[in-house]
Short mmCIF file of C-alpha atoms in Angstrom, two decimals:
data_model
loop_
_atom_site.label_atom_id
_atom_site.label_comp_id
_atom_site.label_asym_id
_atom_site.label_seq_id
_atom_site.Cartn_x
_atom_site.Cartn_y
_atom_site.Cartn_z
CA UNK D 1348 65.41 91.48 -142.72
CA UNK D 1349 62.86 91.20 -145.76
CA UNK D 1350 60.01 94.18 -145.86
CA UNK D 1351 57.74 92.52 -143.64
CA UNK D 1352 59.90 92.54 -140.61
CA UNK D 1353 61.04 95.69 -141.58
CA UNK D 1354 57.87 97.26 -141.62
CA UNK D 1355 56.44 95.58 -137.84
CA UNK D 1356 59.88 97.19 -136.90
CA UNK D 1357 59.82 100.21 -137.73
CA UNK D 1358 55.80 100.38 -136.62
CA UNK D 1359 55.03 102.82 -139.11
CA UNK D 1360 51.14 102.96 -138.53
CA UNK D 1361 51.48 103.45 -134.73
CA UNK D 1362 53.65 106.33 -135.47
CA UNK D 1363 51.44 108.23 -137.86
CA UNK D 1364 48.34 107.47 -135.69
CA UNK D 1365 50.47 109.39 -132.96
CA UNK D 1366 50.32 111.88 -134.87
CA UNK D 1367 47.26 112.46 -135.33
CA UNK D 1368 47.07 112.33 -131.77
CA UNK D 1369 49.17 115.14 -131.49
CA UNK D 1370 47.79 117.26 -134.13
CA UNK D 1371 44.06 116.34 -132.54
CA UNK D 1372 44.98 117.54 -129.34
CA UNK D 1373 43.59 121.09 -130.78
CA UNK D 1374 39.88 119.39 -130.03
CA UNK D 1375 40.32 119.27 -126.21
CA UNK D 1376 41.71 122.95 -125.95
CA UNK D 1377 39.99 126.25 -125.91
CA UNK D 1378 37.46 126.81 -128.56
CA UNK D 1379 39.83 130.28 -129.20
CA UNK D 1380 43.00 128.74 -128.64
CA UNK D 1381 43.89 125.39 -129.89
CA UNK D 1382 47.42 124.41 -129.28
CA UNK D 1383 47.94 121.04 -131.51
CA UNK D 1384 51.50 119.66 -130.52
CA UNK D 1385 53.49 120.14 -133.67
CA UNK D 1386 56.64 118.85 -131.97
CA UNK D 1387 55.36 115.68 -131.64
CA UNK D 1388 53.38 115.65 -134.77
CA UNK D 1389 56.47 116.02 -136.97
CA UNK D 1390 58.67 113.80 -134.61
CA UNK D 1391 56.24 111.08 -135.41
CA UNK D 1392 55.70 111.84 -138.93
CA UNK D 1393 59.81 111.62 -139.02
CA UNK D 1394 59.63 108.59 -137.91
CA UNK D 1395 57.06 107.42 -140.07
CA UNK D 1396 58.44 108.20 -143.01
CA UNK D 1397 62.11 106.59 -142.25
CA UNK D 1398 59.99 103.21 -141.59
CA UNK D 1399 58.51 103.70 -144.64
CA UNK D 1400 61.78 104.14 -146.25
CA UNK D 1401 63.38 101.74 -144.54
CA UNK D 1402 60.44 99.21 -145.79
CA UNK D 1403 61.18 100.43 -149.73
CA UNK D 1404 64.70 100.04 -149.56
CA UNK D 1405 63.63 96.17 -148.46
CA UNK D 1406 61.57 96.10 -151.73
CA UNK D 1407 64.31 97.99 -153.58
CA UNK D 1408 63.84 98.03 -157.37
CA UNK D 1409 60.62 95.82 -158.28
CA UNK D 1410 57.59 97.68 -159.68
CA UNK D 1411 54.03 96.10 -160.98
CA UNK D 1412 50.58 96.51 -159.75
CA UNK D 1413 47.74 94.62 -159.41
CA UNK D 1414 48.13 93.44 -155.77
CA UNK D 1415 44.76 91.70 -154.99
CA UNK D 1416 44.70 89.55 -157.99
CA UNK D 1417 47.88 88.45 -157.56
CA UNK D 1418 46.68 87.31 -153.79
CA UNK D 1419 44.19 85.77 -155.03
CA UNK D 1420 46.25 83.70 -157.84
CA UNK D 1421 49.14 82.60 -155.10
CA UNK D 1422 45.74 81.11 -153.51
CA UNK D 1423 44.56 79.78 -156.48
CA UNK D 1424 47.84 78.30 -157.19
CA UNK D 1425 48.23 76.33 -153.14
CA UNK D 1426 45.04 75.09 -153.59
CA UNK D 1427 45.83 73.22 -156.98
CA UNK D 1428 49.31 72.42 -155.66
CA UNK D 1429 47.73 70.55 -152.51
CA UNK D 1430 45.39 68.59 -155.37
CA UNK D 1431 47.92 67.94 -157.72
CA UNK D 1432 49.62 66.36 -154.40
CA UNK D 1433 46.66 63.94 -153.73
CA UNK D 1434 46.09 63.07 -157.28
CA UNK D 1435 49.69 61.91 -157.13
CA UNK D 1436 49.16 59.84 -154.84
CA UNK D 1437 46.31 58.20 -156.16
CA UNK D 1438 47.96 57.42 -159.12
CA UNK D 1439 50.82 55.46 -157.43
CA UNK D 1440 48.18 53.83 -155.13
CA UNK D 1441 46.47 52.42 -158.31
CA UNK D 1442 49.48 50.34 -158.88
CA UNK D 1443 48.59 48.59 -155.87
CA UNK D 1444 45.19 47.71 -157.32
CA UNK D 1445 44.78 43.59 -158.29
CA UNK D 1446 41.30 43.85 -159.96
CA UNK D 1447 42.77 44.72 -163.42
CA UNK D 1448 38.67 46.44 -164.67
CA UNK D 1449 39.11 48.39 -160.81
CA UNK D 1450 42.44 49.62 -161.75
CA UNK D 1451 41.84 50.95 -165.21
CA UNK D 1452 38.48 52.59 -163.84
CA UNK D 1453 40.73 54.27 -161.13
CA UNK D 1454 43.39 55.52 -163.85
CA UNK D 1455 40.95 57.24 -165.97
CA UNK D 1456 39.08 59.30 -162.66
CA UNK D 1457 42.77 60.40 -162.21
CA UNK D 1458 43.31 61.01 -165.78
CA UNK D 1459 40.10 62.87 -165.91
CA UNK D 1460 40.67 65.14 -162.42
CA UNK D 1461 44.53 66.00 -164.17
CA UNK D 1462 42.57 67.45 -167.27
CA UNK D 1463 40.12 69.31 -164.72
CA UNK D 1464 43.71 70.59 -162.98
CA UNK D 1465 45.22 71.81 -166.33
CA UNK D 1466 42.06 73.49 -167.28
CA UNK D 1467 42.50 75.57 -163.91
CA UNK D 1468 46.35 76.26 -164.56
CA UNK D 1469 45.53 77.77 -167.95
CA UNK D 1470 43.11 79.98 -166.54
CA UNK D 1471 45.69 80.98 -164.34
CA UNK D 1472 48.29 81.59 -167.06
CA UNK D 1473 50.43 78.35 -166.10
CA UNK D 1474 50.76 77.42 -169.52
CA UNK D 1475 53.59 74.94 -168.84
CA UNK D 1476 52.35 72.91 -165.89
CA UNK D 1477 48.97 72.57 -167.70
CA UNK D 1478 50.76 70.84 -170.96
CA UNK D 1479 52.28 68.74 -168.21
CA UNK D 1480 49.13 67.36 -166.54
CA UNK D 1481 47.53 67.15 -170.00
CA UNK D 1482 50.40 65.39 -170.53
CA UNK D 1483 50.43 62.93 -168.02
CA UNK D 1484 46.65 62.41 -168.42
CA UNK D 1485 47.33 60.71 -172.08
CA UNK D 1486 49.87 58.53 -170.58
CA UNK D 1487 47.46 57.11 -168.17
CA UNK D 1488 44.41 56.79 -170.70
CA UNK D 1489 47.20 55.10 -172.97
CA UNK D 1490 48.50 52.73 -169.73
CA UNK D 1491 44.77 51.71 -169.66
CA UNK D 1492 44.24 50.81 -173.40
CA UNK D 1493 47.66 49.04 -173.19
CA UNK D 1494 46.39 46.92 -170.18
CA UNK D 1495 43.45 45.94 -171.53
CA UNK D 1496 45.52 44.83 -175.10
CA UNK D 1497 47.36 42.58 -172.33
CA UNK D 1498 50.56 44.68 -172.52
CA UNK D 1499 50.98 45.06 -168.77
CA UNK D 1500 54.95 46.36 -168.96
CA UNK D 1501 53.72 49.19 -171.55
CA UNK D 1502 51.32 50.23 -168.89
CA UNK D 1503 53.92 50.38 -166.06
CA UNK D 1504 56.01 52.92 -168.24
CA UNK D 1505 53.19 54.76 -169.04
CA UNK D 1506 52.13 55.20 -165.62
CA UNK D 1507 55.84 56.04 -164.20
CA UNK D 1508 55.77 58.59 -167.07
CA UNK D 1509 52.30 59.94 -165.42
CA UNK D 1510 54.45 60.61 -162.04
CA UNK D 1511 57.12 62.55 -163.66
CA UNK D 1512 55.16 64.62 -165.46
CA UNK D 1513 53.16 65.28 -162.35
CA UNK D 1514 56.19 66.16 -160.62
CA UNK D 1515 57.44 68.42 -163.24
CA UNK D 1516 53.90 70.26 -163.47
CA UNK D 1517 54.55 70.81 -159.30
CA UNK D 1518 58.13 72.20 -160.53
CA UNK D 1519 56.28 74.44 -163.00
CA UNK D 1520 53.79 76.07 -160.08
CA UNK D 1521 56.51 76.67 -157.44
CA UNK D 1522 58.36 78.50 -160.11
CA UNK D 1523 55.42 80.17 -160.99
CA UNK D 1524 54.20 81.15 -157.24
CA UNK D 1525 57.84 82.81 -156.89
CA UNK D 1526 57.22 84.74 -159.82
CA UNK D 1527 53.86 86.11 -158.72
CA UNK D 1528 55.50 86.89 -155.05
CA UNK D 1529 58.33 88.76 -156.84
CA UNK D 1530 55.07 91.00 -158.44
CA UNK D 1531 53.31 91.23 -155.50
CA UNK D 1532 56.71 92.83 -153.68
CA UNK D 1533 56.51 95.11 -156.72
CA UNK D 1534 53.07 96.19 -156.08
CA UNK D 1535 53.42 96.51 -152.48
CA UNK D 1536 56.92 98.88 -153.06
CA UNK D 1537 54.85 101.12 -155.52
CA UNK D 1538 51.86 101.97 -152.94
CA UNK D 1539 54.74 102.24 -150.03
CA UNK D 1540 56.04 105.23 -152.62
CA UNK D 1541 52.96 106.59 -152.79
CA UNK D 1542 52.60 106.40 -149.27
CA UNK D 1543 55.85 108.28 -148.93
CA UNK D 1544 54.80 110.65 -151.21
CA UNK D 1545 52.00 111.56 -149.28
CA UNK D 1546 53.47 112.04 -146.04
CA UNK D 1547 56.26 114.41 -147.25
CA UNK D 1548 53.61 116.12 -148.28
CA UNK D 1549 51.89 116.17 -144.91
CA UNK D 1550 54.99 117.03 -143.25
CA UNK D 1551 55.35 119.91 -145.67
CA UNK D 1552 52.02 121.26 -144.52
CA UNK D 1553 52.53 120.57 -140.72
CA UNK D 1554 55.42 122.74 -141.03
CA UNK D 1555 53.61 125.58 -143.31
CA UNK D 1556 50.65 125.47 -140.49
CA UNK D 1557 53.26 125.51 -137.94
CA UNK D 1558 54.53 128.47 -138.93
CA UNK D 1559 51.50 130.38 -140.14
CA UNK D 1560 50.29 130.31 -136.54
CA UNK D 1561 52.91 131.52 -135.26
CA UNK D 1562 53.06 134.72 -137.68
CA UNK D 1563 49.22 135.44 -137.12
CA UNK D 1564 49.41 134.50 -133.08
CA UNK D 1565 45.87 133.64 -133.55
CA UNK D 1566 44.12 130.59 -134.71
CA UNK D 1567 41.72 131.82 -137.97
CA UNK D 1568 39.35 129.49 -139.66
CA UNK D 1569 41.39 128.69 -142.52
CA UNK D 1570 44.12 127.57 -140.09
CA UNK D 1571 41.81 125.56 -138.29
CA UNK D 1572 40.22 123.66 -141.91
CA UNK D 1573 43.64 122.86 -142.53
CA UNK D 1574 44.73 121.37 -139.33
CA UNK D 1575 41.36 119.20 -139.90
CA UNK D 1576 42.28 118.48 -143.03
CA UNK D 1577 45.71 117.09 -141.81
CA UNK D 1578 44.42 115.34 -139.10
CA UNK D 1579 42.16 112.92 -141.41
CA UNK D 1580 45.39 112.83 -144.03
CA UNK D 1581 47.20 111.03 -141.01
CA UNK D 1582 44.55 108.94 -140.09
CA UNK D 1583 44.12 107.70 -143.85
CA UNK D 1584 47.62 107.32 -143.81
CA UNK D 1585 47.46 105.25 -140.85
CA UNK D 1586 44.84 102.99 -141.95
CA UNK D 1587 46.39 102.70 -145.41
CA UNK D 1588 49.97 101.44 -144.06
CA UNK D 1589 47.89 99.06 -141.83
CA UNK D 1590 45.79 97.75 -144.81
CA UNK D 1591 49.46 97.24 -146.24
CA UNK D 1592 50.97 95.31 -143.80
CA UNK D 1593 47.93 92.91 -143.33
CA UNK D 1594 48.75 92.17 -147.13
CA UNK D 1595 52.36 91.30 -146.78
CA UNK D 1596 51.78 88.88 -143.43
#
C-alpha cells in the first residue's frame, strides 16, 4: 500500500482525537475529583503512533521540505500540460488549412502561445521542456517564411519537427511532475517524524501524569494544568495529521 492508504488505514487522527476524549473526560467529573481515562488515552495514543509509523515506513527514506509550493507547482505544471495538449493539436489542425495567408497566420498564434508556455516552464524551473517549446516555436516561424518563399516540403518538415519537439517538452514535464511528487513524499515523511516526535512525547507525559496522581491520591492544580495542557497537545495533533492527509489525497 503507498502512504496514503496507509494512513486512512491506520486512521491515525480518529485515534488521537479519542484520546483526547479520554483524557477530557476529567471536565464532566467532580470539580475535586477528575478521573481522565488514562487506559484509553494511552491505548489510543498506541495506536496512533504505530499508524504514524506505519505511514513513515511507506515514505521510508525521502527527506525535503517545502510542501505547499511544491502543490502548487504539480498544479502549475497540469495546467500547462493540458495547454501544451491543445496547442498540439492546433498545430496539426493547421495542416488541414487550404488558405495558404490563413495557415501561416494560424502557425505563428501557435508559435507565439509555445513561447508564452516556455516562459511559464522556466519560471517553474523546467529548463528543458522550455528549450523544447522555444524550440519548436522557431520551426514553425521558419515553416511560415519557407511557405511564403514557395518551399512548401521545407515547411512540412519544419512543422513535423514542431510536433516532436512538443512531444518531447510533454516527456520533459511528466518527468518533472514525478520528481516534484518524489519531494513532496519527502516533505510529507519529515512532518509525519515530527508528528511522531511529538506524540512520544505526549505519551511520555500521559504516563508521568498517570503516575503522579496516583502517588499524591489527589488531583492538585499543577496536575490539573498539565492534563489541560495534554488535552490541547492531542487535539493539535489531531488536526495536524488531518491537515496531512488532506495534502496527500
Amino acid at each position: 500500500k503507498d502512504a496514503i492508504e496507509v494512513g486512512k488505514d491506520a486512521q491515525v487522527q480518529q485515534k488521537l482525537q479519542k484520546s483526547n476524549e479520554a483524557l477530557a473526560e476529567s471536565d464532566k467529573a467532580s470539580p475535586n475529583k477528575p478521573k481522565p481515562n488514562f487506559e484509553d488515552a494511552r491505548k489510543n495514543q498506541d495506536k496512533a503512533l504505530k499508524g504514524m509509523k506505519d505511514q513513515l515506513a511507506a515514505l521510508e527514506g525521502q527527506k525535503d521540505d517545502g510542501l505547499d509550493r511544491l502543490q502548487k507547482k504539480q498544479r502549475d505544471l497540469a495546467k500547462l500540460d493540458d495547454n501544451l495538449d491543445k496547442l498540439g493539436k492546433k498545430a496539426q489542425d493547421a495542416k488541414n488549412i487550404k488558405n495558404p495567408e490563413e495557415k501561416a497566420e494560424e502557425l505563428k498564434n501557435v508559435a507565439k502561445e509555445l513561447r508564452d508556455q516556455a516562459r511559464e516552464l522556466q519560471r517553474l524551473q523546467e529548463e528543458k521542456a522550455s528549450k523544447e517549446l522555444n524550440r519548436a516555436a522557431q520551426a514553425l516561424e521558419d515553416a511560415v517564411d519557407k511557405m511564403q518563399q514557395g518551399q512548401p516540403d521545407d515547411a512540412d518538415k519544419l512543422q513535423q519537427e514542431a510536433d516532436e519537439r512538443i512531444k518531447e517538452a510533454k516527456k520533459n514535464i511528466e518527468e518533472f511532475e514525478e520528481e516534484l511528487a518524489r519531494e513532496q513524499l519527502a516533505k510529507i515523511a519529515d512532518r509525519l517524524k515530527g508528528l511522531k516526535e511529538r506524540q512520544d512525547a505526549a505519551i511520555d507525559r500521559t504516563k508521568e501524569l498517570h503516575q503522579k496522581a496516583i502517588k499524591k491520591r489527589e488531583w492538585t492544580r499543577g496536575l490539573q494544568q498539565t492534563l489541560d495542557a495534554d488535552k490541547l497537545s492531542q487535539q493539535g495533533l489531531a488536526e495536524e495529521t488531518r491537515s496531512l492527509q488532506d495534502k496527500i489525497k
